[in-house]
Amino acid sequence: MRANSVAISRFLELGKKKQTPRGGPKRYLEQPEALAVFLDITIHFLREEFETLQQRRQHLRSLAHQSQPSHDVWRTVTEYFRLIRHGLHFTSNQVEYIRGMTAPNVVFNAEYGPEAIMQHWFFVKWFGDVHVELKGWEMVDGESIIAVTTTSVTITQHTLRSVFPHLRTTDNSDRNRRLAEQLLNQRLAMRGSTCFDWDGATGLVTRMTTQSDMLAPMLQLLGSMKDVSLVFEQALISPEFQWKRMLYQSVFPLRPSSAKYSPLLSFIKEGAGSELGHSS
């Protein structure tokens, strides 16, 4: 909205009529009619400024709203990390929540189905004292959230036996034994992220991509890139803290189309999963 052009014209016209050599702007504004016109112009100017500020405020609110994840996806992500903060223990609450928050054909890294998520956490239990902390988040493309995490684990005898079995072989035994001794009982803190793709129509997660930097703390621990390469060379886990596909296909071959209780859950229900308790 622009200041009233009629009022401005009237103000200028009055100025020409009333101004004297000794008058000046101050004396001119003391005239009631001139003061009324001046105030009218000022009011219009302030209204224009007010509307501009209102539009600016609405724009900033819109930007802030766009940078915030929807309530549903944020609540889903925070609850997920709350439930798995000490790893997945396959309680009914954990299993039902993972199944309920994801699409039946959810993509998890290179695998499919909620079972792949549970497999990942089953293997993570091969480490000791698992702790996952949600550090922050970033909204991407309006429908995705990247959650920033720190995952801390302890390398135990069970870890060496299950994740780094080549360090316990007789080949190059002296060096392998030394590396195994260096790793045993060490605590690794890994920075990582998990991207959640969200389907607003169904209210379900359709894709999860997760990774953590295991390379940096391992290098800090061993002090040699050559030793780090040897540790990961035949390990069942990658420097990105991702499990080799052979594990998914050979240890627990699951399919999204499996029965209500997957082979993994049946395995645990039958008691074979009790070895999880020996991870320390």
Tab-separated table of C-alpha atoms in Angstrom:
chain	number	residue	atom	x	y	z
A	1	MET	CA	0.000	0.000	0.000
A	2	ARG	CA	1.413	3.415	-1.019
A	3	ALA	CA	1.087	6.739	0.844
A	4	ASN	CA	-1.950	8.791	-0.274
A	5	SER	CA	-0.821	10.749	-3.333
A	6	VAL	CA	-3.687	13.225	-2.906
A	7	ALA	CA	-2.554	14.028	0.615
A	8	ILE	CA	1.031	14.513	-0.548
A	9	SER	CA	-0.067	16.874	-3.324
A	10	ARG	CA	-2.179	18.817	-0.862
A	11	PHE	CA	0.737	19.013	1.562
A	12	LEU	CA	3.055	20.435	-1.101
A	13	GLU	CA	0.414	22.898	-2.273
A	14	LEU	CA	-0.092	24.207	1.240
A	15	GLY	CA	3.635	24.542	1.652
A	16	LYS	CA	3.906	26.834	-1.339
A	17	LYS	CA	1.063	29.044	-0.095
A	18	LYS	CA	2.031	29.300	3.554
A	19	GLN	CA	5.835	29.355	3.514
A	20	THR	CA	7.420	32.837	4.093
A	21	PRO	CA	11.111	33.795	4.005
A	22	ARG	CA	11.224	33.598	7.827
A	23	GLY	CA	8.764	30.758	8.189
A	24	GLY	CA	10.628	27.498	7.501
A	25	PRO	CA	9.331	23.947	7.926
A	26	LYS	CA	8.820	24.210	11.681
A	27	ARG	CA	6.487	27.232	11.533
A	28	TYR	CA	4.681	25.744	8.556
A	29	LEU	CA	3.896	22.527	10.451
A	30	GLU	CA	2.395	24.610	13.234
A	31	GLN	CA	-0.526	25.364	10.912
A	32	PRO	CA	-3.430	22.995	11.826
A	33	GLU	CA	-4.335	22.096	8.258
A	34	ALA	CA	-0.715	21.401	7.319
A	35	LEU	CA	-0.178	19.314	10.443
A	36	ALA	CA	-3.286	17.243	9.702
A	37	VAL	CA	-2.078	16.526	6.172
A	38	PHE	CA	1.397	15.659	7.455
A	39	LEU	CA	-0.032	13.232	10.009
A	40	ASP	CA	-2.210	11.665	7.326
A	41	ILE	CA	0.892	11.044	5.206
A	42	THR	CA	2.767	9.637	8.206
A	43	ILE	CA	-0.076	7.255	9.051
A	44	HIS	CA	-0.169	5.947	5.498
A	45	PHE	CA	3.603	5.512	5.529
A	46	LEU	CA	3.508	3.584	8.814
A	47	ARG	CA	0.719	1.363	7.517
A	48	GLU	CA	2.819	0.573	4.472
A	49	GLU	CA	5.811	-0.267	6.651
A	50	PHE	CA	3.631	-2.381	8.927
A	51	GLU	CA	2.341	-4.424	5.987
A	52	THR	CA	5.902	-4.894	4.712
A	53	LEU	CA	7.023	-6.162	8.110
A	54	GLN	CA	3.991	-8.470	8.310
A	55	GLN	CA	4.871	-9.973	4.947
A	56	ARG	CA	8.489	-10.366	6.058
A	57	ARG	CA	7.395	-12.125	9.247
A	58	GLN	CA	5.150	-14.519	7.321
A	59	HIS	CA	8.024	-15.290	4.948
A	60	LEU	CA	10.390	-16.055	7.828
A	61	ARG	CA	7.774	-18.245	9.492
A	62	SER	CA	7.346	-20.122	6.225
A	63	LEU	CA	11.102	-20.716	5.979
A	64	ALA	CA	11.228	-21.882	9.588
A	65	HIS	CA	8.324	-24.255	9.001
A	66	GLN	CA	10.025	-25.707	5.922
A	67	SER	CA	13.196	-26.372	7.937
A	68	GLN	CA	11.255	-28.297	10.586
A	69	PRO	CA	10.370	-31.949	9.998
A	70	SER	CA	6.741	-32.888	10.208
A	71	HIS	CA	5.613	-33.907	13.664
A	72	ASP	CA	4.981	-37.498	12.588
A	73	VAL	CA	8.362	-38.194	10.998
A	74	TRP	CA	10.273	-36.481	13.815
A	75	ARG	CA	8.329	-38.407	16.440
A	76	THR	CA	8.978	-41.653	14.544
A	77	VAL	CA	12.723	-41.030	14.307
A	78	THR	CA	13.177	-40.009	17.941
A	79	GLU	CA	11.183	-42.992	19.192
A	80	TYR	CA	13.210	-45.343	16.978
A	81	PHE	CA	16.484	-44.136	18.457
A	82	ARG	CA	15.051	-44.226	21.954
A	83	LEU	CA	14.143	-47.892	21.517
A	84	ILE	CA	17.499	-48.950	20.028
A	85	ARG	CA	19.755	-46.717	22.132
A	86	HIS	CA	21.252	-49.845	23.744
A	87	GLY	CA	20.879	-52.025	20.667
A	88	LEU	CA	18.031	-54.275	19.641
A	89	HIS	CA	17.063	-56.869	22.231
A	90	PHE	CA	14.074	-58.118	20.207
A	91	THR	CA	11.495	-57.216	22.798
A	92	SER	CA	7.942	-57.138	21.507
A	93	ASN	CA	7.925	-53.327	21.749
A	94	GLN	CA	11.039	-53.002	19.601
A	95	VAL	CA	10.000	-55.539	16.970
A	96	GLU	CA	6.446	-54.230	16.674
A	97	TYR	CA	7.630	-50.632	16.435
A	98	ILE	CA	10.106	-51.346	13.632
A	99	ARG	CA	7.460	-53.267	11.712
A	100	GLY	CA	4.886	-50.534	12.336
A	101	MET	CA	7.067	-47.584	11.309
A	102	THR	CA	8.321	-49.046	8.008
A	103	ALA	CA	6.732	-50.000	4.710
A	104	PRO	CA	6.654	-53.775	4.035
A	105	ASN	CA	9.217	-53.313	1.249
A	106	VAL	CA	11.337	-50.732	3.066
A	107	VAL	CA	14.882	-50.474	1.705
A	108	PHE	CA	17.566	-50.753	4.375
A	109	ASN	CA	20.995	-50.057	2.873
A	110	ALA	CA	21.179	-52.764	0.170
A	111	GLU	CA	18.537	-55.057	1.685
A	112	TYR	CA	14.753	-55.081	1.838
A	113	GLY	CA	12.087	-55.408	4.495
A	114	PRO	CA	11.885	-54.712	8.241
A	115	GLU	CA	13.784	-57.976	8.757
A	116	ALA	CA	16.907	-56.377	7.280
A	117	ILE	CA	16.811	-53.680	9.964
A	118	MET	CA	16.513	-56.303	12.687
A	119	GLN	CA	19.308	-58.365	11.133
A	120	HIS	CA	21.596	-55.352	11.236
A	121	TRP	CA	20.964	-54.841	14.940
A	122	PHE	CA	21.307	-58.553	15.644
A	123	PHE	CA	24.837	-58.427	14.226
A	124	VAL	CA	25.621	-55.216	16.141
A	125	LYS	CA	25.065	-57.210	19.336
A	126	TRP	CA	28.258	-59.074	18.494
A	127	PHE	CA	29.900	-55.992	20.007
A	128	GLY	CA	29.674	-55.263	23.696
A	129	ASP	CA	27.928	-52.414	25.529
A	130	VAL	CA	26.212	-50.894	22.499
A	131	HIS	CA	25.098	-47.296	22.918
A	132	VAL	CA	23.510	-45.166	20.181
A	133	GLU	CA	23.004	-41.462	20.803
A	134	LEU	CA	20.977	-39.161	18.567
A	135	LYS	CA	22.997	-35.941	18.314
A	136	GLY	CA	20.934	-33.927	15.844
A	137	TRP	CA	19.052	-33.936	12.578
A	138	GLU	CA	18.774	-32.199	9.220
A	139	MET	CA	15.712	-31.974	6.985
A	140	VAL	CA	16.316	-32.861	3.321
A	141	ASP	CA	13.917	-32.326	0.393
A	142	GLY	CA	10.955	-31.905	2.710
A	143	GLU	CA	10.301	-35.641	3.059
A	144	SER	CA	13.586	-36.986	4.443
A	145	ILE	CA	15.497	-36.604	7.689
A	146	ILE	CA	19.193	-37.226	8.192
A	147	ALA	CA	19.762	-38.147	11.827
A	148	VAL	CA	23.284	-37.531	13.147
A	149	THR	CA	24.406	-40.147	15.655
A	150	THR	CA	27.281	-41.372	17.764
A	151	THR	CA	27.487	-45.148	18.142
A	152	SER	CA	29.771	-46.535	20.844
A	153	VAL	CA	30.714	-50.220	21.101
A	154	THR	CA	33.277	-52.375	22.888
A	155	ILE	CA	35.359	-54.999	21.091
A	156	THR	CA	35.048	-58.212	23.103
A	157	GLN	CA	36.203	-61.792	22.689
A	158	HIS	CA	32.834	-62.483	21.101
A	159	THR	CA	33.440	-59.591	18.678
A	160	LEU	CA	36.822	-60.966	17.633
A	161	ARG	CA	35.366	-64.425	17.160
A	162	SER	CA	32.297	-63.308	15.180
A	163	VAL	CA	33.294	-60.106	13.367
A	164	PHE	CA	37.066	-60.466	12.919
A	165	PRO	CA	37.534	-64.254	12.795
A	166	HIS	CA	40.613	-63.983	10.547
A	167	LEU	CA	42.557	-62.453	13.440
A	168	ARG	CA	42.228	-65.758	15.281
A	169	THR	CA	43.583	-67.967	12.476
A	170	THR	CA	47.060	-69.510	12.328
A	171	ASP	CA	48.022	-67.633	9.150
A	172	ASN	CA	50.389	-64.793	9.952
A	173	SER	CA	49.586	-65.661	13.555
A	174	ASP	CA	52.031	-63.359	15.351
A	175	ARG	CA	50.738	-60.236	13.649
A	176	ASN	CA	47.104	-61.307	13.916
A	177	ARG	CA	47.519	-62.116	17.590
A	178	ARG	CA	49.072	-58.721	18.208
A	179	LEU	CA	46.188	-56.950	16.457
A	180	ALA	CA	43.624	-59.008	18.342
A	181	GLU	CA	45.294	-58.086	21.633
A	182	GLN	CA	45.299	-54.410	20.665
A	183	LEU	CA	41.600	-54.499	19.827
A	184	LEU	CA	40.362	-56.522	22.778
A	185	ASN	CA	38.276	-54.542	25.305
A	186	GLN	CA	38.758	-51.303	23.398
A	187	ARG	CA	35.888	-48.827	23.144
A	188	LEU	CA	35.098	-47.292	19.750
A	189	ALA	CA	32.996	-44.133	19.352
A	190	MET	CA	31.807	-43.718	15.773
A	191	ARG	CA	30.169	-40.683	14.248
A	192	GLY	CA	27.470	-41.610	11.801
A	193	SER	CA	24.159	-40.799	10.190
A	194	THR	CA	20.916	-42.467	9.194
A	195	CYS	CA	18.736	-41.086	6.411
A	196	PHE	CA	15.002	-41.763	6.724
A	197	ASP	CA	12.867	-41.355	3.586
A	198	TRP	CA	9.313	-40.611	4.663
A	199	ASP	CA	6.076	-41.220	2.765
A	200	GLY	CA	3.662	-38.576	3.991
A	201	ALA	CA	0.691	-40.320	2.379
A	202	THR	CA	1.150	-43.580	4.301
A	203	GLY	CA	3.024	-42.207	7.309
A	204	LEU	CA	5.723	-44.877	6.877
A	205	VAL	CA	9.483	-44.951	6.352
A	206	THR	CA	10.234	-46.249	2.847
A	207	ARG	CA	14.035	-46.204	2.952
A	208	MET	CA	16.756	-46.153	5.593
A	209	THR	CA	20.417	-45.636	4.788
A	210	THR	CA	22.798	-45.892	7.713
A	211	GLN	CA	26.551	-45.638	8.106
A	212	SER	CA	29.100	-44.877	10.818
A	213	ASP	CA	32.762	-43.998	10.582
A	214	MET	CA	34.557	-46.984	12.081
A	215	LEU	CA	37.769	-46.198	10.216
A	216	ALA	CA	38.778	-43.083	12.180
A	217	PRO	CA	38.635	-44.572	15.708
A	218	MET	CA	40.231	-47.795	14.455
A	219	LEU	CA	43.122	-45.850	12.945
A	220	GLN	CA	43.495	-43.851	16.138
A	221	LEU	CA	43.617	-47.095	18.098
A	222	LEU	CA	46.077	-49.004	15.900
A	223	GLY	CA	48.129	-46.074	14.616
A	224	SER	CA	48.867	-47.718	11.263
A	225	MET	CA	46.803	-47.715	8.083
A	226	LYS	CA	48.446	-50.997	7.139
A	227	ASP	CA	47.187	-52.629	10.334
A	228	VAL	CA	43.728	-51.121	9.837
A	229	SER	CA	43.605	-52.559	6.318
A	230	LEU	CA	44.524	-55.987	7.660
A	231	VAL	CA	41.791	-55.784	10.308
A	232	PHE	CA	39.078	-54.976	7.754
A	233	GLU	CA	40.461	-57.107	4.921
A	234	GLN	CA	38.535	-60.260	5.844
A	235	ALA	CA	36.219	-58.822	8.477
A	236	LEU	CA	32.473	-59.277	8.253
A	237	ILE	CA	31.978	-55.532	8.648
A	238	SER	CA	33.152	-52.578	6.547
A	239	PRO	CA	34.913	-49.388	7.681
A	240	GLU	CA	31.481	-47.716	7.270
A	241	PHE	CA	30.074	-50.077	9.928
A	242	GLN	CA	28.016	-51.929	7.345
A	243	TRP	CA	27.744	-55.698	7.339
A	244	LYS	CA	28.924	-57.759	4.389
A	245	ARG	CA	26.050	-59.016	2.249
A	246	MET	CA	27.170	-62.590	2.743
A	247	LEU	CA	25.961	-62.292	6.341
A	248	TYR	CA	22.441	-61.384	5.296
A	249	GLN	CA	22.351	-64.162	2.723
A	250	SER	CA	24.021	-66.980	4.624
A	251	VAL	CA	23.575	-66.482	8.358
A	252	PHE	CA	19.912	-65.434	8.345
A	253	PRO	CA	18.491	-65.444	4.795
A	254	LEU	CA	15.270	-63.466	5.227
A	255	ARG	CA	12.772	-62.153	2.728
A	256	PRO	CA	10.203	-59.377	3.125
A	257	SER	CA	7.528	-61.844	2.008
A	258	SER	CA	8.298	-64.228	4.859
A	259	ALA	CA	5.717	-65.310	7.389
A	260	LYS	CA	4.644	-63.131	10.306
A	261	TYR	CA	7.515	-64.478	12.376
A	262	SER	CA	10.687	-64.375	10.311
A	263	PRO	CA	13.441	-67.020	10.589
A	264	LEU	CA	15.445	-64.534	12.640
A	265	LEU	CA	12.699	-64.111	15.204
A	266	SER	CA	12.066	-67.847	15.232
A	267	PHE	CA	15.788	-68.369	15.795
A	268	ILE	CA	15.624	-66.115	18.829
A	269	LYS	CA	12.380	-67.596	20.122
A	270	GLU	CA	13.943	-71.066	20.009
A	271	GLY	CA	16.724	-69.880	22.301
A	272	ALA	CA	19.646	-69.906	19.874
A	273	GLY	CA	19.826	-66.151	20.253
A	274	SER	CA	20.975	-66.601	23.830
A	275	GLU	CA	24.528	-66.110	22.659
A	276	LEU	CA	23.717	-62.426	22.593
A	277	GLY	CA	24.121	-62.474	26.306
A	278	HIS	CA	27.747	-63.597	25.904
A	279	SER	CA	28.831	-60.569	23.910
A	280	SER	CA	30.990	-59.205	26.696
